[in-house]
mmCIF file of C-alpha atoms in Angstrom:
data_model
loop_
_atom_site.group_PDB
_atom_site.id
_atom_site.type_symbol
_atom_site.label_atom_id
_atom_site.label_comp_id
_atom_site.label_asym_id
_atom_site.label_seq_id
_atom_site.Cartn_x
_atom_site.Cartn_y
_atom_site.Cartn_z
ATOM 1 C CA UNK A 1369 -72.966 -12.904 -50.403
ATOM 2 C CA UNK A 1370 -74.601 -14.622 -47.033
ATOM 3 C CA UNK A 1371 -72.480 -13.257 -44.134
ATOM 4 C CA UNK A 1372 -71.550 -17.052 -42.750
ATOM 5 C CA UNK A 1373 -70.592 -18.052 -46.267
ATOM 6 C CA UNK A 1374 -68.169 -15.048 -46.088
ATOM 7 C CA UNK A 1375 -66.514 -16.445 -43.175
ATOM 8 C CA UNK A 1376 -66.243 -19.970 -44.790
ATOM 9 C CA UNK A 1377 -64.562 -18.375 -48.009
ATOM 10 C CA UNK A 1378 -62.027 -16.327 -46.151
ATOM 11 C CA UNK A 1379 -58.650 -18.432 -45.742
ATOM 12 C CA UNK A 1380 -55.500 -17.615 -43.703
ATOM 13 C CA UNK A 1381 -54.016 -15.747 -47.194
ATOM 14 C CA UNK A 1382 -57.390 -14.055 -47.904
ATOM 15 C CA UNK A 1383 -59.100 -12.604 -44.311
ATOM 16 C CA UNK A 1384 -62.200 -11.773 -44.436
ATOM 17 C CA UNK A 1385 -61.704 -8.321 -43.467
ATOM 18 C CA UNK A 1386 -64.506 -5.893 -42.222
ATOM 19 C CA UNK A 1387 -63.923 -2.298 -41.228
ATOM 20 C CA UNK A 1388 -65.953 -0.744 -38.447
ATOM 21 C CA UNK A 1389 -67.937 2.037 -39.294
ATOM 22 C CA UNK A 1390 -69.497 3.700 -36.253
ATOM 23 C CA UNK A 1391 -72.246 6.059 -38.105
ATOM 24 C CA UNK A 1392 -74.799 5.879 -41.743
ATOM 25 C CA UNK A 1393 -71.891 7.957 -43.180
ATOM 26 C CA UNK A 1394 -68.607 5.809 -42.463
ATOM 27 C CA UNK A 1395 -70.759 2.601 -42.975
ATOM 28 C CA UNK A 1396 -71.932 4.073 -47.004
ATOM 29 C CA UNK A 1397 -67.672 5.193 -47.942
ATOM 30 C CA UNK A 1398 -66.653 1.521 -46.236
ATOM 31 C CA UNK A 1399 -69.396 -0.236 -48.600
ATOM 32 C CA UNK A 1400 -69.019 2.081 -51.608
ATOM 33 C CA UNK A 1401 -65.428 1.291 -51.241
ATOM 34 C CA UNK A 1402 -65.841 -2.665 -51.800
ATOM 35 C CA UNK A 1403 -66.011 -4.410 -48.397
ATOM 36 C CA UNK A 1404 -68.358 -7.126 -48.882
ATOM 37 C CA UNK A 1405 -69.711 -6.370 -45.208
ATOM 38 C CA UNK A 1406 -69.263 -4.481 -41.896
ATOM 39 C CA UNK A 1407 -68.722 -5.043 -38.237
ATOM 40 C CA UNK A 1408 -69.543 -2.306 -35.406
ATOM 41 C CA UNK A 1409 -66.915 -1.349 -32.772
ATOM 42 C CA UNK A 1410 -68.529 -0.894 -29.656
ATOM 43 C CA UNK A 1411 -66.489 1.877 -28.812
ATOM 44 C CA UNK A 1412 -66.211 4.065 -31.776
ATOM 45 C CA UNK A 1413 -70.312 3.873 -32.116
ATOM 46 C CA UNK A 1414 -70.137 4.931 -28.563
ATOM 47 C CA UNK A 1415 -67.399 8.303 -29.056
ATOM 48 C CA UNK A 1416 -69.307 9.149 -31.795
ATOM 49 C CA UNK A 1417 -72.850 9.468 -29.486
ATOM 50 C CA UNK A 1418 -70.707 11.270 -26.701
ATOM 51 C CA UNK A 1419 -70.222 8.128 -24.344
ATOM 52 C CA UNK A 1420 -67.368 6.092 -23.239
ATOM 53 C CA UNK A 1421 -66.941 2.572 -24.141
ATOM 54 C CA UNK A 1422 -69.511 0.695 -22.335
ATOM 55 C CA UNK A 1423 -71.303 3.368 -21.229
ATOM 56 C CA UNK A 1424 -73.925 3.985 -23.824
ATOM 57 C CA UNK A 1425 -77.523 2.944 -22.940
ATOM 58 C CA UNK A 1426 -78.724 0.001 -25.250
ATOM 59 C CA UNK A 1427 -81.330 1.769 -26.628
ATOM 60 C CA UNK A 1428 -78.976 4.377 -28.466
ATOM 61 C CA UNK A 1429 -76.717 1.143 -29.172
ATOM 62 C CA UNK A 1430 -79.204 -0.201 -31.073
ATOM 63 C CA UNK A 1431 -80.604 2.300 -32.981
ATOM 64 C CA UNK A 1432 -76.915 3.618 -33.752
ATOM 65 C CA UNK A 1433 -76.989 -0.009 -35.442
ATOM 66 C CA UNK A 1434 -80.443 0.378 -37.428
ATOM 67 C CA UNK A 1435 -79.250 3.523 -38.762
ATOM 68 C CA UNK A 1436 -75.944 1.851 -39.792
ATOM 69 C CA UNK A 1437 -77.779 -0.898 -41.278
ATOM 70 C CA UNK A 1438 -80.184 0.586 -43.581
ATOM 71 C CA UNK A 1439 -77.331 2.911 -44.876
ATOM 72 C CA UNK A 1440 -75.715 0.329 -46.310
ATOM 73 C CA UNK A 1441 -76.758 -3.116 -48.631
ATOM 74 C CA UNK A 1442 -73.925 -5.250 -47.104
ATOM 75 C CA UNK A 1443 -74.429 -7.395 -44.372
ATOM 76 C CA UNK A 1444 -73.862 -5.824 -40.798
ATOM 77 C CA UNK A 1445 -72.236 -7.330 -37.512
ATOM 78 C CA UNK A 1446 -73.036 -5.678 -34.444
ATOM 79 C CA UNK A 1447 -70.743 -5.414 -31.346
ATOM 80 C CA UNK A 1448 -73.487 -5.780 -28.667
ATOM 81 C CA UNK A 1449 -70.682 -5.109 -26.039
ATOM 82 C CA UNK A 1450 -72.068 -8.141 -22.934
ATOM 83 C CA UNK A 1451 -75.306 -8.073 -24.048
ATOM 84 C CA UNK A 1452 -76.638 -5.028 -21.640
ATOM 85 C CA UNK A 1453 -77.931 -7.558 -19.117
ATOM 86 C CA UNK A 1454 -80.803 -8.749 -21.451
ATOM 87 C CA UNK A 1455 -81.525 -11.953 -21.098
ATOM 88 C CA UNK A 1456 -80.716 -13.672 -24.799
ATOM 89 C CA UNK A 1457 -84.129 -13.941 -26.171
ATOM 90 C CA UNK A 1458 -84.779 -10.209 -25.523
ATOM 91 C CA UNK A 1459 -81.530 -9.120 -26.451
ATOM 92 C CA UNK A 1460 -81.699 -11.300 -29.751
ATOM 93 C CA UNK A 1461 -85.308 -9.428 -30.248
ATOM 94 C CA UNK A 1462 -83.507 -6.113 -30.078
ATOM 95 C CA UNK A 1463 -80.139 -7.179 -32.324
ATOM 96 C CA UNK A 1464 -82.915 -8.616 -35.324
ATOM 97 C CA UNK A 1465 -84.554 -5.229 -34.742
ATOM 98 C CA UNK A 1466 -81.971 -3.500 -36.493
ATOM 99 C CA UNK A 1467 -81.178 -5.678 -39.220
ATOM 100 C CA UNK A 1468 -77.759 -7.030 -38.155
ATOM 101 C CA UNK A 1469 -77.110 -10.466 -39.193
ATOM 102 C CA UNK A 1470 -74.322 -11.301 -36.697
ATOM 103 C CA UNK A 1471 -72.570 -9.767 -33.234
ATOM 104 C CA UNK A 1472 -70.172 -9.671 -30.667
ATOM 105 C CA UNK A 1473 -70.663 -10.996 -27.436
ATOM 106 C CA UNK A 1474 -67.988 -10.477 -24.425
ATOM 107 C CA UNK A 1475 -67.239 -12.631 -22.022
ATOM 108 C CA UNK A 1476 -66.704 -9.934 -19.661
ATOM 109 C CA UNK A 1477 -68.539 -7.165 -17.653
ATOM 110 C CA UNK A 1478 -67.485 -4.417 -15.915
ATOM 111 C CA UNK A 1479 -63.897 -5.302 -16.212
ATOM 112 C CA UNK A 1480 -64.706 -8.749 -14.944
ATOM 113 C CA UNK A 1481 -64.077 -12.083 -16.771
ATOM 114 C CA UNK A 1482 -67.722 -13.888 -16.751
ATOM 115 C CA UNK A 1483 -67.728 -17.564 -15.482
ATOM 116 C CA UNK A 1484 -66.663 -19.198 -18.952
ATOM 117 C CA UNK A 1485 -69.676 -21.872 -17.813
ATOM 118 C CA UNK A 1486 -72.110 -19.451 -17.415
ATOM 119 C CA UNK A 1487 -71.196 -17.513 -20.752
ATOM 120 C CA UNK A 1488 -71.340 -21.212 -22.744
ATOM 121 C CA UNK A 1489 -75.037 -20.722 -21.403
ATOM 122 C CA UNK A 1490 -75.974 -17.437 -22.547
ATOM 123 C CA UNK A 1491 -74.823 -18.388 -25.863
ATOM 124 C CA UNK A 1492 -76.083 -21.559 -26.489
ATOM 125 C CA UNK A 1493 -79.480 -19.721 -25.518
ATOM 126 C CA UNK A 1494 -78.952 -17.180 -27.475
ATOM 127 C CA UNK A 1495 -78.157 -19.810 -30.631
ATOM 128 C CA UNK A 1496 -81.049 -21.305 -30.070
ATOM 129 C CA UNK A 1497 -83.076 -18.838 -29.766
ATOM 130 C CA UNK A 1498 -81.290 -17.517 -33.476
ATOM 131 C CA UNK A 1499 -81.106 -20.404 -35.309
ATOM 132 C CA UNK A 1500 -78.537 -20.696 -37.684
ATOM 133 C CA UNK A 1501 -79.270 -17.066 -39.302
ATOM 134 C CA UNK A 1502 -77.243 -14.943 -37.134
ATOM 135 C CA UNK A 1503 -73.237 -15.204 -36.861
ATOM 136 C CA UNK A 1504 -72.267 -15.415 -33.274
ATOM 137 C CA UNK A 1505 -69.016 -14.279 -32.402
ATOM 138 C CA UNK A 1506 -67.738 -15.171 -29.231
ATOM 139 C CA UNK A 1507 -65.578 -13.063 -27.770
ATOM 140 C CA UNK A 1508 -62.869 -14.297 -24.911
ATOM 141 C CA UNK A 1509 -61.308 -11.730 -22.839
ATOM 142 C CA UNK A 1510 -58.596 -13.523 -20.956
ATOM 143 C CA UNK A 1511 -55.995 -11.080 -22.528
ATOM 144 C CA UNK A 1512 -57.908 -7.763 -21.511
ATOM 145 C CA UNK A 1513 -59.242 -8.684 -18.348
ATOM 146 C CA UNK A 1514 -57.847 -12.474 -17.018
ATOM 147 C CA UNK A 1515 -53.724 -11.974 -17.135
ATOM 148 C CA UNK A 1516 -53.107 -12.938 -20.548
ATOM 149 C CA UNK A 1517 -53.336 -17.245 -19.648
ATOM 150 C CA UNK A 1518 -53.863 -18.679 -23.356
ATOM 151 C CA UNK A 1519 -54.797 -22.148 -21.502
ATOM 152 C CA UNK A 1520 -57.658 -20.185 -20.288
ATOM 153 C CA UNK A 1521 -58.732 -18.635 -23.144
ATOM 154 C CA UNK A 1522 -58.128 -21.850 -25.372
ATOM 155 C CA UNK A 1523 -60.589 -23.482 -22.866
ATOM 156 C CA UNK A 1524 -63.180 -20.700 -22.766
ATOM 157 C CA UNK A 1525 -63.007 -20.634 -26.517
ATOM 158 C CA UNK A 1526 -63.754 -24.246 -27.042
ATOM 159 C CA UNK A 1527 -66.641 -23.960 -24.966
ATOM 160 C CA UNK A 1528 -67.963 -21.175 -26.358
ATOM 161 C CA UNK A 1529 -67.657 -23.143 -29.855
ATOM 162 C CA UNK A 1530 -69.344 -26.313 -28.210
ATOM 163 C CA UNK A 1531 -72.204 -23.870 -27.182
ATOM 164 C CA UNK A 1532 -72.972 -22.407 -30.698
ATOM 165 C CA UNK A 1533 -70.347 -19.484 -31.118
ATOM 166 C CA UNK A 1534 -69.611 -19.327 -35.215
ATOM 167 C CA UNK A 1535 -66.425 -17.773 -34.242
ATOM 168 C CA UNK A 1536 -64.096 -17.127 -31.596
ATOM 169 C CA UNK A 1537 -62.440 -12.956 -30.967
ATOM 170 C CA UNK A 1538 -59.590 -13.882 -28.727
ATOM 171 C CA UNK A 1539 -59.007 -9.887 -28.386
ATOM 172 C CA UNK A 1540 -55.618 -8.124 -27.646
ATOM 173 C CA UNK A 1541 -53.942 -11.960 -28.059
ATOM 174 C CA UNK A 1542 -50.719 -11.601 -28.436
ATOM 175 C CA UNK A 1543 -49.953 -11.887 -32.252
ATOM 176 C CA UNK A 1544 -47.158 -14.719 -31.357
ATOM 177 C CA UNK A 1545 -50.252 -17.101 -29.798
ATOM 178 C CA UNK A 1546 -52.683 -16.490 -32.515
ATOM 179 C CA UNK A 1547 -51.204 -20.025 -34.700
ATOM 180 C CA UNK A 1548 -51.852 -21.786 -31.500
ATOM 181 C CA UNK A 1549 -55.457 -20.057 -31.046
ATOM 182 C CA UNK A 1550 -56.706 -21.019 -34.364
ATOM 183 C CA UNK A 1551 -55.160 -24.684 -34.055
ATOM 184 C CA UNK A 1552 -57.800 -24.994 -30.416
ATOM 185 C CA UNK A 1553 -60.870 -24.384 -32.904
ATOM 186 C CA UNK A 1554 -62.265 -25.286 -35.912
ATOM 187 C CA UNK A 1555 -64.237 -21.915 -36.671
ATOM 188 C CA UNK A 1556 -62.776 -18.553 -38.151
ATOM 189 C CA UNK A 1557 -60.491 -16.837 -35.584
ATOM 190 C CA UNK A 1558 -60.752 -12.818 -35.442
ATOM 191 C CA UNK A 1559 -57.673 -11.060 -34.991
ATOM 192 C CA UNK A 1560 -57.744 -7.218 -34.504
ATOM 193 C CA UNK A 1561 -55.536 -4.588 -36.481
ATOM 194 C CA UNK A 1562 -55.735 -1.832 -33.762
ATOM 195 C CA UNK A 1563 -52.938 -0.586 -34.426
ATOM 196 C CA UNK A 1564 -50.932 1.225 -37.695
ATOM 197 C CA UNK A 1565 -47.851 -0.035 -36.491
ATOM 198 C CA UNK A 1566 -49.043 -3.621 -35.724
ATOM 199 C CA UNK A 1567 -49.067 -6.422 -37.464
ATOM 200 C CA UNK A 1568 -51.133 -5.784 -40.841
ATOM 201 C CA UNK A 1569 -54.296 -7.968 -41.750
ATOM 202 C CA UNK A 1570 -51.895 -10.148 -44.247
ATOM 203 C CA UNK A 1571 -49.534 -10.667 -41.681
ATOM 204 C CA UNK A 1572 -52.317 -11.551 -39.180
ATOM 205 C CA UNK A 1573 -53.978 -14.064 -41.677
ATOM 206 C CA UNK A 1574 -50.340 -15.463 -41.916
ATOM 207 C CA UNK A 1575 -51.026 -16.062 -38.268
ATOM 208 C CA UNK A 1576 -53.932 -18.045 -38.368
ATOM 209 C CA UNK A 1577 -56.710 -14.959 -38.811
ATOM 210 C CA UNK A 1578 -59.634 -15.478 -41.524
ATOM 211 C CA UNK A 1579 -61.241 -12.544 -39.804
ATOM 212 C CA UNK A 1580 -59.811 -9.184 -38.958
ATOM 213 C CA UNK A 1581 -61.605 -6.287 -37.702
ATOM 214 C CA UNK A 1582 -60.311 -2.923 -36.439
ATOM 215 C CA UNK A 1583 -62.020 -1.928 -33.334
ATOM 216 C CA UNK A 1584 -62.538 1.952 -32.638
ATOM 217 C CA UNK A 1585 -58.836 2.685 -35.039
ATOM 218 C CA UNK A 1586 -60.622 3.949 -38.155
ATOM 219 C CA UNK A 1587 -62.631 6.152 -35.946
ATOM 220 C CA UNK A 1588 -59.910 7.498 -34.411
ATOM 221 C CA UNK A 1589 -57.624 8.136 -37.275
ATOM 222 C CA UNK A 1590 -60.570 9.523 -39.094
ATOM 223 C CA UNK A 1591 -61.174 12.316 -35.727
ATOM 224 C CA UNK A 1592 -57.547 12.729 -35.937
ATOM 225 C CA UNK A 1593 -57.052 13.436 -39.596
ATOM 226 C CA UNK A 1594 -60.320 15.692 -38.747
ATOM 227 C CA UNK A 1595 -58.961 17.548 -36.049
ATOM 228 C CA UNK A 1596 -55.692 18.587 -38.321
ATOM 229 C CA UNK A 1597 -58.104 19.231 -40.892
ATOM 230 C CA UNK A 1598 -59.494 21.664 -38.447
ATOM 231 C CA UNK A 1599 -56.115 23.087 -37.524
ATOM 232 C CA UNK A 1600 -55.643 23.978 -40.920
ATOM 233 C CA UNK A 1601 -58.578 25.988 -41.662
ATOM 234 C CA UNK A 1602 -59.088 27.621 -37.948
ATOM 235 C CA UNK A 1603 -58.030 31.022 -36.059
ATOM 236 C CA UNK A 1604 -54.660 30.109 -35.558
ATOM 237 C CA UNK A 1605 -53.937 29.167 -39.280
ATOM 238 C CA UNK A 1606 -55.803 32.334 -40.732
ATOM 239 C CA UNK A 1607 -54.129 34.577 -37.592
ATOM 240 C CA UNK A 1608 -51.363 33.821 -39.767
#
């Protein structure tokens, strides 16, 4: 199915949910496993090349993307972390490039809220530039990186909507403000699971959520579950 139509299907008791693979291999068991498509994590693509979040140079960002993409025959969303200071049209060039049909886009750089004004630009330039082919979804980062104000981030998130945005990632929002986050806009709200004792996709649908993503968590559990793995087979198990 057409990514955007997968959006407008998903309801508050049936998310759209879209696990983050961060490699060809993770991407293949995700899809072979039924997910109807796939959404980078900026920072579990990034571990698994060696860099910190927001650290790896766009060129291994987006070819980390290609390979995910033609691994797989479901549609792919790619975080695209602030955009890596291309100007839209270029940095559209470089998303279509690898075959993703939607992205990320923060409103934030280098631990910085953007001017909400001047991100409502970027995107409306970079919706223009896309048509109505690729899935923008705008990102607000009052909760990381601007104290947490929900008036601000109901604000920035209406903007971004009037601008283009598809959808709006309110990320680390408090689960308790997420019914009054999806009431601001008419477009699917993303909620992240991050956490195994956090609230669980149903219960974040129940919220207001039609789209829930996992940021860098699968990666992690998977390196963890790994490294017992490891522990299990090494010199201090056979020593034994």
């Amino acid at each position: 199915m057409e990514f955007r139509a997968l959006h407008h299907q998903a309801t508050t008791d049936a998310p759209l949910i879209l696990p983050g693979p961060w490699d060809a291999g993770s991407a293949r068991v995700f899809a072979d496993a039924g997910f109807p498509a796939l959404a980078t994590p900026s920072a579990g693509v990034s571990a698994s090349l060696g860099y910190e979040d927001g650290h790896t140079p766009p060129q291994e960002m987006f070819a980390a993307v290609a390979r995910i993409v033609r691994a797989v025959d479901v549609p792919v969303s790619a975080d695209i972390e602030s955009g890596y200071g291309l100007a839209p049209p270029e940095l559209l060039e470089r998303l279509l490039e690898t075959g993703a049909v939607g992205c990320n886009l923060e409103d934030s750089e280098s631990d910085q809220l953007m001017d909400p004004i001047h991100q409502a630009h970027r995107l409306a330039e970079l919706r223009n530039a896309a048509g109505p082919e690729l899935f923008i979804n705008a990102r607000v980062d009052t909760f990381v990186h601007g104290g947490g104000d929900l008036d601000d981030a109901i604000a920035r998130a209406r903007l971004y909507v009037e601008a283009g945005a598809d959808g709006i990632y309110p990320i680390m929002a408090p689960p308790e403000l997420l019914p009054r986050l999806a009431a601001a806009v008419d477009v699917p709200l993303n909620a992240g699971a991050f956490r195994p004792d956090g609230p669980s996709p149903r219960e974040l649908g129940q919220l207001g959520a039609t789209r829930i993503t996992f940021g860098p968590r699968l990666f992690r559990e998977t390196m963890a579950a790994g490294r017992d793995l490891v522990q299990r087979l090494g010199p201090a198990a056979s020593s034994g």
